[in-house]
């Protein structure tokens, strides 16, 4: 995953934002955490603020920053959110400063946000955004996953399933689409996207100097 020493010395790269979106239960959180927990990828995760209630398995400050509506409105008014949206009746937003810091250092960041937020980020940071939509293999499986996850109330699960059809229709706005049937396959696809996007010529710096160096070598 690391470039060779000679490459490292000359070739750099602009960082980008990797956005994962999906209907609730399709697996974007699982994939995001799996990718971010493998430190060889060197990915920072954006920690959103939200007004939704914390799930039993969630840790404040790690999975989300759980805040009330007043605090959310204050962040929004002060322009401290790169994007924000109302999703399933709760408010969510991406704090701006950590993103600026990570991109400024030439590193990549992964976002788990919905299609409304994706549109806002793409409008602001066009060339530095890579978007991936995760589809479930079927709606029946989506329901099973939400029920198996067992972290939301039956009412909440129904609301999320009702929204799923609308969210799924946003698939065509994304650069890549992964059907998350087998988790290992989906994860490998995601790794493939990351590898390819990191090699994109347009985001890489120092290639000209590197090639000039190659060509200057004696035969
Ligand atoms: P999302 O973040 O999109 O709402 P999660 O990542 O929380 O979805 O996944 C929902 C549930 O489905 C979790 O219990 C997760 O372990 C499970 N899950 C994710 N991907 C798969 C898969 N490919 N096969 C079976 N279960 C999965
Ligand atoms: P959940 O409540 O299941 O964690 O997330 C619900 C939805 O909100 C998901 O589609 C998730 O991607 C989205 N979401 C989470 N954080 C943000 C955020 O900061 N901004 C936006 N726009 N959506 C978010």
Short mmCIF file of C-alpha atoms and ligand atoms in Angstrom, two decimals:
data_model
loop_
_atom_site.label_atom_id
_atom_site.label_comp_id
_atom_site.label_asym_id
_atom_site.label_seq_id
_atom_site.Cartn_x
_atom_site.Cartn_y
_atom_site.Cartn_z
CA UNK A 1 0.00 0.00 0.00
CA UNK A 2 3.01 2.27 0.49
CA UNK A 3 4.86 3.63 -2.53
CA UNK A 4 8.52 2.70 -2.93
CA UNK A 5 11.17 4.97 -1.39
CA UNK A 6 12.17 6.44 -4.71
CA UNK A 7 8.54 7.23 -5.59
CA UNK A 8 7.93 8.70 -2.13
CA UNK A 9 10.83 11.09 -2.53
CA UNK A 10 9.40 12.79 -5.61
CA UNK A 11 5.76 11.93 -6.13
CA UNK A 12 3.10 13.47 -3.91
CA UNK A 13 -0.66 13.58 -4.06
CA UNK A 14 -3.60 15.82 -3.20
CA UNK A 15 -5.86 14.24 -0.60
CA UNK A 16 -9.51 13.48 -1.38
CA UNK A 17 -12.77 12.73 0.34
CA UNK A 18 -14.23 9.25 -0.12
CA UNK A 19 -17.98 9.40 0.43
CA UNK A 20 -20.07 6.29 1.12
CA UNK A 21 -23.85 6.56 0.95
CA UNK A 22 -26.63 3.98 1.04
CA UNK A 23 -30.08 3.34 2.39
CA UNK A 24 -29.95 2.57 6.10
CA UNK A 25 -28.85 -1.02 6.72
CA UNK A 26 -27.02 -1.61 3.42
CA UNK A 27 -23.67 -1.71 5.21
CA UNK A 28 -21.89 1.62 4.76
CA UNK A 29 -20.96 1.96 8.43
CA UNK A 30 -19.52 -1.57 8.50
CA UNK A 31 -17.48 -0.91 5.37
CA UNK A 32 -16.33 2.53 6.55
CA UNK A 33 -15.14 1.20 9.90
CA UNK A 34 -13.41 -1.81 8.35
CA UNK A 35 -11.50 0.39 5.91
CA UNK A 36 -10.59 3.01 8.50
CA UNK A 37 -9.48 0.48 11.12
CA UNK A 38 -6.82 -0.89 8.79
CA UNK A 39 -4.20 1.76 9.44
CA UNK A 40 -2.19 0.77 6.39
CA UNK A 41 -4.75 2.73 4.36
CA UNK A 42 -4.04 5.86 6.39
CA UNK A 43 -7.63 7.07 6.17
CA UNK A 44 -9.14 9.56 8.61
CA UNK A 45 -12.84 9.18 9.39
CA UNK A 46 -15.04 12.23 9.55
CA UNK A 47 -17.00 12.27 12.81
CA UNK A 48 -20.37 13.88 12.17
CA UNK A 49 -22.47 15.78 14.64
CA UNK A 50 -26.04 14.57 15.03
CA UNK A 51 -29.18 15.35 16.98
CA UNK A 52 -30.28 11.69 16.87
CA UNK A 53 -30.26 9.60 20.02
CA UNK A 54 -27.16 7.53 20.64
CA UNK A 55 -27.51 3.80 19.92
CA UNK A 56 -26.41 1.41 22.69
CA UNK A 57 -23.26 0.39 20.82
CA UNK A 58 -22.20 3.94 19.94
CA UNK A 59 -19.58 6.03 21.71
CA UNK A 60 -19.96 9.80 21.85
CA UNK A 61 -17.01 11.46 20.11
CA UNK A 62 -16.03 8.26 18.32
CA UNK A 63 -18.98 7.32 16.14
CA UNK A 64 -20.75 10.67 16.28
CA UNK A 65 -20.76 13.77 18.40
CA UNK A 66 -24.24 13.68 19.88
CA UNK A 67 -25.56 17.20 20.34
CA UNK A 68 -28.92 18.89 20.85
CA UNK A 69 -30.78 20.96 18.31
CA UNK A 70 -29.63 24.26 19.80
CA UNK A 71 -25.95 23.31 19.53
CA UNK A 72 -26.52 22.06 15.99
CA UNK A 73 -28.13 25.35 14.93
CA UNK A 74 -25.23 27.27 16.49
CA UNK A 75 -22.66 25.26 14.48
CA UNK A 76 -24.65 25.79 11.31
CA UNK A 77 -25.05 29.55 11.87
CA UNK A 78 -21.33 29.95 12.54
CA UNK A 79 -20.59 28.17 9.21
CA UNK A 80 -18.76 25.43 11.08
CA UNK A 81 -20.37 22.66 9.03
CA UNK A 82 -19.07 21.71 5.60
CA UNK A 83 -22.49 20.22 4.87
CA UNK A 84 -25.61 19.29 6.80
CA UNK A 85 -28.96 17.60 6.22
CA UNK A 86 -32.10 16.38 7.90
CA UNK A 87 -32.28 12.59 7.54
CA UNK A 88 -35.06 10.37 8.96
CA UNK A 89 -36.22 13.29 11.14
CA UNK A 90 -32.80 14.02 12.72
CA UNK A 91 -30.10 16.55 11.84
CA UNK A 92 -26.59 15.53 10.78
CA UNK A 93 -23.57 17.57 9.76
CA UNK A 94 -19.86 17.35 8.97
CA UNK A 95 -17.58 19.63 11.03
CA UNK A 96 -15.54 21.68 8.59
CA UNK A 97 -12.21 22.14 10.41
CA UNK A 98 -11.05 18.49 10.64
CA UNK A 99 -11.69 18.10 6.91
CA UNK A 100 -9.60 21.16 6.04
CA UNK A 101 -6.81 19.88 8.26
CA UNK A 102 -6.73 16.38 6.71
CA UNK A 103 -6.94 17.56 3.10
CA UNK A 104 -4.38 20.29 3.79
CA UNK A 105 -1.95 17.58 4.92
CA UNK A 106 -2.49 15.67 1.66
CA UNK A 107 -4.33 12.81 3.37
CA UNK A 108 -7.68 11.20 2.53
CA UNK A 109 -10.85 11.22 4.60
CA UNK A 110 -13.85 8.92 4.55
CA UNK A 111 -17.41 10.24 5.00
CA UNK A 112 -20.55 8.22 5.75
CA UNK A 113 -23.18 10.77 4.73
CA UNK A 114 -26.45 10.84 2.78
CA UNK A 115 -27.12 12.03 -0.78
CA UNK A 116 -28.09 15.56 0.28
CA UNK A 117 -24.75 16.06 2.02
CA UNK A 118 -22.94 14.43 -0.90
CA UNK A 119 -24.37 17.02 -3.27
CA UNK A 120 -23.16 19.86 -1.03
CA UNK A 121 -19.64 18.44 -0.66
CA UNK A 122 -19.38 17.78 -4.39
CA UNK A 123 -20.46 21.34 -5.15
CA UNK A 124 -17.73 22.70 -2.87
CA UNK A 125 -14.81 20.34 -3.49
CA UNK A 126 -15.60 18.89 -6.92
CA UNK A 127 -12.29 17.31 -7.97
CA UNK A 128 -11.38 16.21 -4.48
CA UNK A 129 -14.46 14.03 -3.94
CA UNK A 130 -14.98 10.36 -4.82
CA UNK A 131 -18.47 8.99 -4.26
CA UNK A 132 -19.60 5.40 -3.71
CA UNK A 133 -23.17 4.19 -3.40
CA UNK A 134 -23.80 0.93 -1.54
CA UNK A 135 -26.86 -1.08 -2.57
CA UNK A 136 -28.34 -4.02 -0.68
CA UNK A 137 -28.80 -7.26 -2.65
CA UNK A 138 -32.58 -7.02 -2.01
CA UNK A 139 -35.06 -5.01 0.04
CA UNK A 140 -35.92 -8.17 2.00
CA UNK A 141 -32.24 -8.49 3.02
CA UNK A 142 -32.17 -4.78 3.92
CA UNK A 143 -35.04 -5.38 6.35
CA UNK A 144 -33.28 -8.44 7.81
CA UNK A 145 -30.11 -6.44 8.38
CA UNK A 146 -31.92 -3.61 10.13
CA UNK A 147 -33.75 -6.14 12.30
CA UNK A 148 -30.60 -8.16 13.02
CA UNK A 149 -28.70 -5.00 13.92
CA UNK A 150 -31.38 -4.57 16.60
CA UNK A 151 -30.27 -1.09 17.59
CA UNK A 152 -33.31 0.86 16.41
CA UNK A 153 -36.93 0.66 17.58
CA UNK A 154 -39.48 -1.07 15.27
CA UNK A 155 -40.93 2.38 14.44
CA UNK A 156 -37.51 3.72 13.48
CA UNK A 157 -36.82 0.65 11.33
CA UNK A 158 -40.12 1.14 9.46
CA UNK A 159 -39.31 4.81 8.87
CA UNK A 160 -35.87 3.91 7.50
CA UNK A 161 -37.30 1.22 5.22
CA UNK A 162 -39.93 3.64 3.94
CA UNK A 163 -37.15 6.11 3.07
CA UNK A 164 -34.99 3.39 1.45
CA UNK A 165 -36.82 3.39 -1.90
CA UNK A 166 -36.32 7.13 -2.28
CA UNK A 167 -32.64 6.94 -1.23
CA UNK A 168 -31.91 4.03 -3.58
CA UNK A 169 -33.02 6.18 -6.50
CA UNK A 170 -30.00 8.47 -5.91
CA UNK A 171 -27.60 5.71 -7.02
CA UNK A 172 -26.98 7.31 -10.42
CA UNK A 173 -25.46 10.47 -8.88
CA UNK A 174 -22.46 8.46 -7.61
CA UNK A 175 -19.11 7.64 -9.26
CA UNK A 176 -19.16 3.98 -8.14
CA UNK A 177 -21.85 1.51 -7.12
CA UNK A 178 -21.23 -1.58 -4.99
CA UNK A 179 -23.87 -4.22 -4.27
CA UNK A 180 -23.07 -5.34 -0.73
CA UNK A 181 -24.11 -8.98 -0.89
CA UNK A 182 -20.98 -10.72 0.37
CA UNK A 183 -19.18 -8.37 2.77
CA UNK A 184 -15.67 -9.53 1.81
CA UNK A 185 -16.38 -8.96 -1.89
CA UNK A 186 -17.82 -5.52 -1.18
CA UNK A 187 -14.79 -4.65 0.90
CA UNK A 188 -12.38 -5.74 -1.82
CA UNK A 189 -14.28 -3.58 -4.32
CA UNK A 190 -13.95 -0.61 -2.00
CA UNK A 191 -10.22 -1.20 -1.62
CA UNK A 192 -9.97 -1.35 -5.42
CA UNK A 193 -11.66 2.04 -5.73
CA UNK A 194 -9.29 3.55 -3.18
CA UNK A 195 -6.22 2.15 -4.94
CA UNK A 196 -7.36 3.40 -8.36
CA UNK A 197 -8.33 6.86 -7.10
CA UNK A 198 -4.96 7.24 -5.38
CA UNK A 199 -3.24 6.55 -8.68
CA UNK A 200 -5.22 9.14 -10.67
CA UNK A 201 -2.79 11.29 -12.61
CA UNK A 202 -4.71 14.53 -12.08
CA UNK A 203 -4.30 14.42 -8.29
CA UNK A 204 -0.63 13.50 -8.27
CA UNK A 205 2.21 15.95 -8.02
CA UNK A 206 5.85 15.47 -8.91
CA UNK A 207 5.17 13.00 -11.73
CA UNK A 208 6.83 15.27 -14.27
CA UNK A 209 10.01 15.50 -12.18
CA UNK A 210 9.95 11.74 -11.56
CA UNK A 211 9.68 10.96 -15.27
CA UNK A 212 12.35 13.54 -16.11
CA UNK A 213 14.60 11.78 -13.59
CA UNK A 214 13.89 8.43 -15.23
CA UNK A 215 14.71 9.76 -18.66
CA UNK A 216 17.90 11.42 -17.43
CA UNK A 217 19.30 8.07 -16.30
CA UNK A 218 22.09 6.76 -18.51
CA UNK A 219 21.24 3.78 -20.72
P1 LIG B 1 -25.67 1.24 7.44
O1 LIG B 1 -24.50 1.95 8.03
O2 LIG B 1 -25.69 1.33 5.95
O3 LIG B 1 -26.97 1.64 8.08
P2 LIG B 1 -24.58 -1.11 8.79
O4 LIG B 1 -23.15 -1.08 8.38
O5 LIG B 1 -24.90 -0.69 10.20
O6 LIG B 1 -25.50 -0.32 7.76
O7 LIG B 1 -25.10 -2.60 8.54
C1 LIG B 1 -26.40 -3.01 8.94
C2 LIG B 1 -26.31 -4.44 9.52
O8 LIG B 1 -26.03 -5.35 8.46
C3 LIG B 1 -25.21 -4.60 10.54
O9 LIG B 1 -25.68 -5.46 11.57
C4 LIG B 1 -24.07 -5.26 9.75
O10 LIG B 1 -23.28 -6.08 10.57
C5 LIG B 1 -24.84 -6.10 8.73
N1 LIG B 1 -24.15 -6.26 7.43
C6 LIG B 1 -23.42 -5.35 6.74
N2 LIG B 1 -22.98 -5.87 5.58
C7 LIG B 1 -23.44 -7.14 5.52
C8 LIG B 1 -23.32 -8.19 4.56
N3 LIG B 1 -22.65 -8.07 3.41
N4 LIG B 1 -23.94 -9.36 4.83
C9 LIG B 1 -24.62 -9.53 5.99
N5 LIG B 1 -24.77 -8.58 6.94
C10 LIG B 1 -24.20 -7.39 6.71
P1 LIG B 2 -27.56 6.73 11.12
O1 LIG B 2 -28.56 7.43 11.99
O2 LIG B 2 -28.06 5.36 10.68
O3 LIG B 2 -26.18 6.69 11.72
O4 LIG B 2 -27.44 7.59 9.79
C1 LIG B 2 -28.59 7.94 9.08
C2 LIG B 2 -28.21 8.59 7.78
O5 LIG B 2 -27.57 9.84 8.02
C3 LIG B 2 -27.25 7.78 6.91
O6 LIG B 2 -27.69 7.90 5.55
C4 LIG B 2 -25.94 8.50 7.09
O7 LIG B 2 -25.08 8.33 5.98
C5 LIG B 2 -26.41 9.93 7.22
N1 LIG B 2 -25.43 10.79 7.86
C6 LIG B 2 -24.62 10.51 8.91
N2 LIG B 2 -23.84 11.57 9.18
C7 LIG B 2 -24.13 12.52 8.28
C8 LIG B 2 -23.65 13.84 8.04
O8 LIG B 2 -22.76 14.37 8.71
N3 LIG B 2 -24.23 14.52 7.02
C9 LIG B 2 -25.21 13.99 6.23
N4 LIG B 2 -25.69 14.74 5.23
N5 LIG B 2 -25.69 12.75 6.44
C10 LIG B 2 -25.16 12.03 7.45
#
